[in-house]
mmCIF file of C-alpha atoms in Angstrom:
data_model
loop_
_atom_site.group_PDB
_atom_site.id
_atom_site.type_symbol
_atom_site.label_atom_id
_atom_site.label_comp_id
_atom_site.label_asym_id
_atom_site.label_seq_id
_atom_site.Cartn_x
_atom_site.Cartn_y
_atom_site.Cartn_z
ATOM 1 C CA MET A 208 -2.568 1.022 -23.817
ATOM 2 C CA TYR A 209 1.222 0.967 -24.288
ATOM 3 C CA ALA A 210 2.987 1.214 -27.628
ATOM 4 C CA TYR A 211 5.135 -1.892 -27.475
ATOM 5 C CA ARG A 212 4.950 -5.389 -28.902
ATOM 6 C CA LEU A 213 6.305 -7.949 -26.505
ATOM 7 C CA GLU A 214 6.206 -10.701 -29.102
ATOM 8 C CA ASN A 215 9.046 -8.836 -30.853
ATOM 9 C CA VAL A 216 11.343 -8.838 -27.814
ATOM 10 C CA THR A 217 14.368 -11.048 -28.458
ATOM 11 C CA ILE A 218 16.399 -10.578 -25.281
ATOM 12 C CA PRO A 219 15.966 -12.352 -21.926
ATOM 13 C CA THR A 220 13.422 -10.513 -19.813
ATOM 14 C CA MET A 221 12.819 -10.306 -16.073
ATOM 15 C CA ILE A 222 9.435 -9.058 -14.885
ATOM 16 C CA ILE A 223 9.398 -8.132 -11.194
ATOM 17 C CA ALA A 224 6.777 -6.149 -9.322
ATOM 18 C CA GLY A 225 5.598 -5.605 -5.800
ATOM 19 C CA THR A 226 2.383 -6.626 -4.118
ATOM 20 C CA GLY A 227 1.660 -3.209 -2.659
ATOM 21 C CA LYS A 228 -1.495 -1.321 -3.600
ATOM 22 C CA PHE A 229 0.058 0.850 -6.337
ATOM 23 C CA ASP A 230 1.639 -2.109 -8.131
ATOM 24 C CA SER A 231 -1.279 -4.474 -7.591
ATOM 25 C CA GLU A 232 -3.990 -2.049 -8.617
ATOM 26 C CA THR A 233 -2.328 0.342 -11.069
ATOM 27 C CA VAL A 234 1.129 -0.164 -12.541
ATOM 28 C CA THR A 235 1.620 -3.925 -12.740
ATOM 29 C CA PRO A 236 -1.310 -5.970 -11.495
ATOM 30 C CA LEU A 237 -0.768 -9.715 -11.636
ATOM 31 C CA TYR A 238 -3.064 -10.193 -14.637
ATOM 32 C CA LYS A 239 -0.974 -7.695 -16.657
ATOM 33 C CA MET A 240 2.241 -9.416 -15.654
ATOM 34 C CA GLU A 241 0.811 -12.779 -16.708
ATOM 35 C CA ASP A 242 -0.260 -11.300 -20.038
ATOM 36 C CA MET A 243 3.233 -9.877 -20.599
ATOM 37 C CA PHE A 244 4.779 -13.240 -19.722
ATOM 38 C CA GLU A 245 2.563 -15.048 -22.239
ATOM 39 C CA GLN A 246 3.491 -12.646 -25.053
ATOM 40 C CA LEU A 247 7.248 -13.050 -24.644
ATOM 41 C CA ASN A 248 9.023 -15.585 -26.865
ATOM 42 C CA THR A 249 12.354 -15.515 -25.061
ATOM 43 C CA ASP A 250 13.819 -16.541 -21.730
ATOM 44 C CA VAL A 251 11.639 -14.867 -19.124
ATOM 45 C CA VAL A 252 11.153 -14.846 -15.372
ATOM 46 C CA MET A 253 8.176 -13.326 -13.595
ATOM 47 C CA ALA A 254 7.760 -12.854 -9.834
ATOM 48 C CA ARG A 255 6.223 -10.508 -7.314
ATOM 49 C CA LEU A 256 7.682 -9.506 -3.971
ATOM 50 C CA SER A 257 5.382 -10.937 -1.316
ATOM 51 C CA ASN A 258 5.979 -8.482 1.519
ATOM 52 C CA ASN A 259 3.631 -5.707 0.336
ATOM 53 C CA VAL A 260 6.487 -3.834 -1.354
ATOM 54 C CA ASP A 261 5.240 -1.153 -3.693
ATOM 55 C CA HIS A 262 6.560 0.102 -7.013
ATOM 56 C CA GLY A 263 9.162 2.588 -5.797
ATOM 57 C CA ALA A 264 10.784 0.106 -3.411
ATOM 58 C CA VAL A 265 11.051 -2.868 -5.795
ATOM 59 C CA LEU A 266 14.406 -1.572 -7.039
ATOM 60 C CA TYR A 267 15.899 -1.951 -3.569
ATOM 61 C CA GLU A 268 14.197 -5.219 -2.633
ATOM 62 C CA ALA A 269 14.887 -7.373 -5.708
ATOM 63 C CA ASN A 270 18.515 -6.470 -6.345
ATOM 64 C CA GLY A 271 20.027 -9.888 -5.481
ATOM 65 C CA TYR A 272 18.015 -11.643 -8.168
ATOM 66 C CA VAL A 273 18.539 -8.809 -10.630
ATOM 67 C CA ILE A 274 22.299 -9.105 -10.189
ATOM 68 C CA ALA A 275 22.123 -12.899 -10.561
ATOM 69 C CA TRP A 276 20.052 -12.460 -13.753
ATOM 70 C CA LEU A 277 22.470 -9.941 -15.257
ATOM 71 C CA ASP A 278 25.494 -12.042 -14.320
ATOM 72 C CA TYR A 279 23.856 -15.099 -15.876
ATOM 73 C CA TYR A 280 23.184 -13.417 -19.209
ATOM 74 C CA LEU A 281 25.927 -10.799 -19.442
ATOM 75 C CA LYS A 282 28.827 -12.573 -17.754
ATOM 76 C CA GLY A 283 27.844 -16.148 -18.567
ATOM 77 C CA ILE A 284 27.815 -17.343 -14.953
ATOM 78 C CA GLU A 285 25.880 -20.533 -15.680
ATOM 79 C CA THR A 286 25.281 -21.518 -12.057
ATOM 80 C CA ASN A 287 23.070 -18.443 -11.646
ATOM 81 C CA GLY A 288 20.532 -20.026 -13.992
ATOM 82 C CA THR A 289 19.513 -22.396 -11.188
ATOM 83 C CA ALA A 290 18.051 -19.413 -9.368
ATOM 84 C CA PHE A 291 15.411 -19.061 -12.088
ATOM 85 C CA PHE A 292 15.004 -22.191 -14.186
ATOM 86 C CA GLY A 293 14.136 -25.819 -13.556
ATOM 87 C CA ASN A 294 12.000 -27.671 -11.039
ATOM 88 C CA GLU A 295 14.236 -26.591 -8.172
ATOM 89 C CA ALA A 296 14.567 -22.905 -9.105
ATOM 90 C CA GLU A 297 15.843 -21.133 -6.010
ATOM 91 C CA ILE A 298 13.456 -18.164 -6.290
ATOM 92 C CA LYS A 299 10.488 -20.565 -6.317
ATOM 93 C CA ASN A 300 11.288 -21.550 -2.730
ATOM 94 C CA ASN A 301 12.048 -18.031 -1.522
ATOM 95 C CA THR A 302 9.137 -16.903 0.661
ATOM 96 C CA ARG A 303 9.849 -13.258 -0.163
ATOM 97 C CA TYR A 304 8.516 -13.931 -3.675
ATOM 98 C CA GLN A 305 5.202 -15.189 -5.005
ATOM 99 C CA ASP A 306 3.519 -15.803 -8.357
ATOM 100 C CA PHE A 307 6.820 -17.042 -9.784
ATOM 101 C CA THR A 308 7.012 -18.581 -13.222
ATOM 102 C CA SER A 309 9.734 -18.900 -15.828
ATOM 103 C CA GLN A 310 10.424 -20.192 -19.300
ATOM 104 C CA LYS A 311 13.745 -21.012 -20.898
ATOM 105 C CA VAL A 312 13.606 -21.051 -24.692
ATOM 106 C CA LYS A 313 17.212 -20.429 -25.712
#
């Protein structure tokens, strides 16, 4: 379908989508997100916004975690890693998100 090979990705990757109809049925249904997650051999986080947000609004809804992710990897702010990794990952307990999973390989 798409001309990319996720198994060749070597940088940390964040996969975020909405649960609205367009995301869930067309662009990024959960089964596609799970497949992408399984193919990645790097640090990866996957989550969906649980408040029926659709594709075009994800940019505005997920920005706090996106900033934390970028600061963690680009600025080296180690405390931000607790938002995504470990048994007590902060995003796991955030009711605005669902279907969260992560892997830390580096």
